[in-house]
Structure formats: structure tokens, C-alpha cells
Short mmCIF file of C-alpha atoms in Angstrom, two decimals:
data_model
loop_
_atom_site.label_atom_id
_atom_site.label_comp_id
_atom_site.label_asym_id
_atom_site.label_seq_id
_atom_site.Cartn_x
_atom_site.Cartn_y
_atom_site.Cartn_z
CA GLY A 158 57.83 10.28 28.94
CA ASP A 159 56.55 6.74 28.87
CA SER A 160 59.10 4.15 27.87
CA VAL A 161 60.07 0.52 27.89
CA THR A 162 63.57 -0.72 28.63
CA GLN A 163 64.62 -4.26 27.88
CA MET A 164 67.91 -6.02 28.18
CA GLU A 165 70.39 -5.56 25.41
CA GLY A 166 71.06 -8.49 23.20
CA PRO A 167 72.02 -10.56 21.54
CA VAL A 168 71.35 -13.44 23.89
CA THR A 169 72.80 -16.81 22.91
CA LEU A 170 71.66 -19.95 24.69
CA SER A 171 71.96 -23.68 24.23
CA GLU A 172 68.84 -25.70 23.61
CA GLU A 173 66.92 -26.55 26.81
CA ALA A 174 68.49 -23.65 28.71
CA PHE A 175 66.40 -21.33 30.88
CA LEU A 176 65.57 -17.97 29.37
CA THR A 177 64.94 -14.64 31.04
CA ILE A 178 64.61 -11.39 29.12
CA ASN A 179 64.23 -8.44 31.44
CA CYS A 180 61.75 -5.68 30.73
CA THR A 181 60.93 -2.63 32.84
CA TYR A 182 58.65 0.24 32.04
CA THR A 183 58.02 3.84 32.95
CA ALA A 184 54.44 5.02 32.69
CA THR A 185 52.26 7.69 34.24
CA GLY A 186 49.14 5.55 34.12
CA TYR A 187 48.24 1.90 34.26
CA PRO A 188 49.23 0.29 30.99
CA SER A 189 48.63 -3.10 29.53
CA LEU A 190 51.87 -4.97 28.87
CA PHE A 191 52.80 -7.15 25.92
CA TRP A 192 55.54 -9.30 24.51
CA TYR A 193 55.76 -9.50 20.74
CA VAL A 194 58.04 -11.81 18.79
CA GLN A 195 59.52 -11.41 15.33
CA TYR A 196 60.81 -14.62 13.78
CA PRO A 197 63.38 -14.33 10.98
CA GLY A 198 61.72 -13.08 7.82
CA GLU A 199 58.32 -12.76 9.45
CA GLY A 200 56.14 -10.01 10.87
CA LEU A 201 55.53 -9.12 14.50
CA GLN A 202 53.31 -11.53 16.37
CA LEU A 203 51.75 -11.16 19.78
CA LEU A 204 53.33 -13.68 22.15
CA LEU A 205 51.52 -12.86 25.38
CA LYS A 206 49.94 -10.03 27.30
CA ALA A 207 48.80 -8.94 30.76
CA THR A 208 46.32 -6.18 31.41
CA LYS A 209 46.58 -5.57 35.15
CA ALA A 210 48.92 -5.97 38.07
CA ASP A 211 49.79 -9.55 39.07
CA ASP A 212 48.33 -10.95 35.84
CA LYS A 213 50.45 -13.64 34.23
CA GLY A 214 50.49 -13.93 30.48
CA SER A 215 51.54 -17.25 28.98
CA ASN A 216 51.87 -18.82 25.56
CA LYS A 217 54.05 -21.49 23.90
CA GLY A 218 55.84 -22.16 27.19
CA PHE A 219 56.70 -18.48 27.70
CA GLU A 220 55.46 -16.60 30.76
CA ALA A 221 55.57 -13.05 32.05
CA THR A 222 54.03 -11.56 35.19
CA TYR A 223 52.91 -7.93 35.44
CA ARG A 224 54.73 -6.59 38.53
CA LYS A 225 53.47 -3.13 39.37
CA GLU A 226 55.73 -2.75 42.42
CA THR A 227 58.85 -3.23 40.34
CA THR A 228 57.35 -1.90 37.06
CA SER A 229 58.55 -5.05 35.34
CA PHE A 230 57.32 -7.66 32.89
CA HIS A 231 60.18 -10.12 32.49
CA LEU A 232 59.82 -12.87 29.90
CA GLU A 233 60.77 -16.41 30.94
CA LYS A 234 60.85 -19.86 29.44
CA GLY A 235 62.03 -22.95 31.20
CA SER A 236 63.55 -24.77 28.24
CA VAL A 237 64.22 -22.97 24.98
CA GLN A 238 64.29 -24.59 21.56
CA VAL A 239 66.13 -23.69 18.39
CA SER A 240 62.78 -22.61 16.97
CA ASP A 241 62.55 -19.87 19.64
CA SER A 242 65.35 -17.97 17.92
CA ALA A 243 63.83 -14.58 17.17
CA VAL A 244 63.73 -10.95 18.26
CA TYR A 245 61.54 -10.31 21.29
CA PHE A 246 59.92 -6.93 21.96
CA CYS A 247 58.39 -5.78 25.21
CA ALA A 248 55.68 -3.14 24.83
CA LEU A 249 53.13 -1.16 26.81
CA ARG A 250 49.79 0.31 25.91
CA TYR A 251 47.50 2.58 27.88
CA LEU A 252 44.15 1.71 29.36
CA GLY A 253 42.83 5.19 28.75
CA GLY A 254 43.28 7.92 26.18
CA SER A 255 42.58 8.07 22.53
CA GLN A 256 45.83 6.71 21.25
CA GLY A 257 46.02 3.02 21.90
CA ASN A 258 49.41 2.83 20.26
CA LEU A 259 52.09 0.48 21.52
CA ILE A 260 55.33 1.78 22.97
CA PHE A 261 58.08 -0.73 22.31
CA GLY A 262 61.41 -1.54 23.81
CA LYS A 263 64.33 -1.83 21.42
CA GLY A 264 64.10 -5.59 21.12
CA THR A 265 66.29 -8.47 22.27
CA LYS A 266 67.64 -10.92 19.75
CA LEU A 267 67.69 -14.50 20.98
CA SER A 268 69.75 -17.19 19.29
CA VAL A 269 69.36 -20.77 20.48
CA LYS A 270 72.07 -23.24 19.48
CA PRO A 271 71.44 -26.98 19.18
CA GLY B 246 41.24 -11.41 4.39
CA ALA B 247 43.09 -13.60 6.79
CA GLY B 248 45.48 -10.99 8.07
CA VAL B 249 46.87 -7.51 7.59
CA SER B 250 48.45 -7.07 4.19
CA GLN B 251 50.83 -4.39 3.02
CA SER B 252 52.13 -3.39 -0.36
CA PRO B 253 54.63 -3.17 -1.79
CA SER B 254 56.78 -5.53 0.24
CA ASN B 255 59.89 -3.71 -0.91
CA LYS B 256 60.35 -0.24 -2.32
CA VAL B 257 63.56 1.31 -3.54
CA THR B 258 63.40 4.96 -4.43
CA GLU B 259 65.68 7.87 -5.10
CA LYS B 260 66.12 10.69 -2.67
CA GLY B 261 63.57 13.43 -3.30
CA LYS B 262 60.88 11.18 -4.78
CA ASP B 263 57.46 10.64 -3.25
CA VAL B 264 56.33 7.17 -2.16
CA GLU B 265 53.00 5.65 -1.17
CA LEU B 266 52.69 2.66 1.10
CA ARG B 267 49.45 0.76 1.40
CA CYS B 268 47.87 -1.17 4.25
CA ASP B 269 44.85 -3.45 4.11
CA PRO B 270 43.68 -4.18 7.65
CA ILE B 271 41.78 -7.20 8.83
CA SER B 272 38.18 -6.92 7.70
CA GLY B 273 36.00 -5.25 10.32
CA HIS B 274 38.87 -3.79 12.32
CA THR B 275 38.16 -0.16 13.08
CA ALA B 276 41.55 0.79 14.52
CA LEU B 277 44.64 1.03 12.33
CA TYR B 278 48.20 1.96 13.27
CA TRP B 279 51.37 2.78 11.39
CA TYR B 280 54.79 2.13 12.91
CA ARG B 281 58.31 2.43 11.63
CA GLN B 282 61.11 -0.02 12.42
CA SER B 283 64.63 1.18 11.86
CA LEU B 284 68.00 0.07 13.14
CA GLY B 285 68.75 3.22 15.02
CA GLN B 286 65.32 3.97 16.47
CA GLY B 287 63.70 0.60 17.02
CA LEU B 288 59.92 0.49 16.63
CA GLU B 289 58.29 3.94 16.55
CA PHE B 290 54.62 4.80 16.45
CA LEU B 291 53.65 7.08 13.58
CA ILE B 292 49.87 7.52 13.41
CA TYR B 293 46.62 5.99 14.59
CA PHE B 294 43.24 5.84 12.86
CA GLN B 295 39.89 5.16 14.45
CA GLY B 296 37.63 4.64 11.49
CA ASN B 297 38.66 7.29 8.99
CA SER B 298 39.76 9.78 11.62
CA ALA B 299 43.30 10.20 12.87
CA PRO B 300 43.04 11.47 16.46
CA ASP B 301 46.75 11.05 17.00
CA LYS B 302 49.33 12.14 14.46
CA SER B 303 51.95 12.93 17.05
CA GLY B 304 54.38 10.31 15.86
CA LEU B 305 54.74 11.58 12.31
CA PRO B 306 58.39 12.64 12.12
CA SER B 307 57.93 15.58 9.78
CA ASP B 308 55.38 17.33 7.57
CA ARG B 309 56.67 15.24 4.67
CA PHE B 310 54.72 12.35 6.15
CA SER B 311 50.96 12.06 5.78
CA ALA B 312 48.41 9.30 5.94
CA GLU B 313 44.81 8.78 5.10
CA ARG B 314 42.23 6.09 5.48
CA THR B 315 39.14 5.76 3.38
CA GLY B 316 35.98 3.76 3.92
CA GLY B 317 37.24 2.70 7.29
CA SER B 318 39.46 0.18 5.60
CA VAL B 319 42.54 0.72 3.42
CA SER B 320 45.14 3.20 4.56
CA THR B 321 47.91 4.91 2.64
CA LEU B 322 51.05 6.38 4.15
CA THR B 323 52.68 8.95 1.89
CA ILE B 324 56.21 10.23 2.24
CA GLN B 325 57.05 13.25 0.14
CA ARG B 326 60.54 14.24 -0.94
CA THR B 327 62.05 11.13 0.62
CA GLN B 328 65.33 11.37 2.49
CA GLN B 329 67.85 8.66 3.26
CA GLU B 330 66.86 8.70 6.93
CA ASP B 331 63.38 7.58 5.86
CA SER B 332 64.82 4.17 5.01
CA ALA B 333 63.12 1.69 7.34
CA VAL B 334 60.50 -1.02 7.50
CA TYR B 335 57.03 0.51 7.73
CA LEU B 336 54.60 -1.66 9.65
CA CYS B 337 50.85 -1.46 9.74
CA ALA B 338 48.69 -3.00 12.45
CA SER B 339 44.97 -3.23 13.03
CA SER B 340 42.77 -4.07 15.98
CA SER B 341 39.07 -4.61 16.33
CA VAL B 342 38.05 -1.54 18.30
CA GLY B 343 41.23 0.18 19.45
CA GLY B 344 40.82 -0.51 23.13
CA SER B 345 43.81 -0.79 25.38
CA THR B 346 43.52 -4.53 25.78
CA ASP B 347 42.83 -5.14 22.11
CA THR B 348 45.39 -7.22 20.29
CA GLN B 349 47.10 -5.42 17.44
CA TYR B 350 47.77 -7.62 14.45
CA PHE B 351 50.74 -6.62 12.35
CA GLY B 352 51.30 -6.85 8.64
CA PRO B 353 54.57 -8.09 7.12
CA GLY B 354 55.78 -4.55 6.51
CA THR B 355 57.12 -2.55 3.59
CA ARG B 356 60.89 -2.21 3.43
CA LEU B 357 61.70 1.24 2.09
CA THR B 358 65.17 2.01 0.84
CA VAL B 359 66.00 5.58 -0.16
CA LEU B 360 69.13 5.83 -2.27
#
């Protein structure tokens, strides 16, 4: 079945370090891809999205490129801040069908130390 | 309202009791989703509404779970005869039309604890 696999956490980085969180997907169709973030004590928020191959989603210094050839959507940020500490979820969603639900990876917890 | 709201924020119940969880979507959003977030299973899809209809109930884990939506707005997720494995955070999300590129906006969740 369709699924999303993302790197296991937790990931601990120092402030200003480079961040990569790997995400790969398995899908029978052509999904849209998303990164959601959950800050401590808060609900899930959309961070960025890409709806077709080679699209790059970006927000708050984070970027991810939809790579159809490698079925990947890795999240990157050039210089993380303490305030980026959160759980990050990669997700996919289909272009067609009646569902429209998101299929999530298991989440990667990021801790950024000052 | 400004965002998706859910109530209660926390619910503690005894095994075997029924519980009702409520979701108020963003005004005008026709699509509504229920998810469950638990330590062992991550984020799981439960059910999807388009208007008042639920075309996809495939994620409901058992027949103890049911959901309804009335007036194309508020939705209620009911769990009958709760079990300890039902303990989780139940999240509701809404989107404007339910299309694949639509952004889903999540509520803060209801944390359910079954003793």
C-alpha cells in the first residue's frame, strides 16, 4: 500500500547547523507531498508542500523538492534555530480519488541546542 | 471562527464507557477529516467527510467507532465501549473543498485517556 518513510529521530543539532530530514514515499499514483510541523504543545501546521514533480516547496527557510525519480521529498534548512525544535511529519495525498486524506510518516523529532 | 476547534481538549474515561469528541471546522470548509495520533501507530487517518457524507470510512479501526457530521459543519466522533488501546490524541482537520492540493488545517486535538 501507499506509505511514507522518514528518518528515525530524534535528531539533535546545534544552532546554525544544516538540517536534512529524509523522506521517501511509495505510491501507485501521483501524490501531492507535504511537510507538517508540530511545535511543543501545539497542533499540526502545514510547513510546505509540492504538488508535482520538480516542484520546490519553501517556507520559513525550509525547502523540499519533489523528486519523482527517487520518490523523495527531503526537508532541508541551511541554518536551524532553537525555535525550530519540533516534530516534523512528511505526508502524501492523492491527486485523484474521493479520499483526500493525508498519509503520514512516523515523524522526526528535532531538537536544536543553543 | 479563526481555526479548527475541538472539544474537549482532554478526556479521561473508564474502560467500557462511551465518549464523544467534537470538531468545529473552519467556516465554509466542506471537507473534514479525523485522524488519530498515538505513540505506537503515528498519525492514522480515520474518516473523511465531504459535506455531510462520509465517502471513506476505511480508516475506522473497529465498529465501536462512528462519526457523523450535520449541517455540513460540526462533526462528532463517537467511540463506544472504550478500550485502553483507544488512548490517543484525536485530531480533526478541515479543508475548503477536499481537493488533493487543498491545505488541511488541523485542530489542537483531543487527548483521550482510557483507564
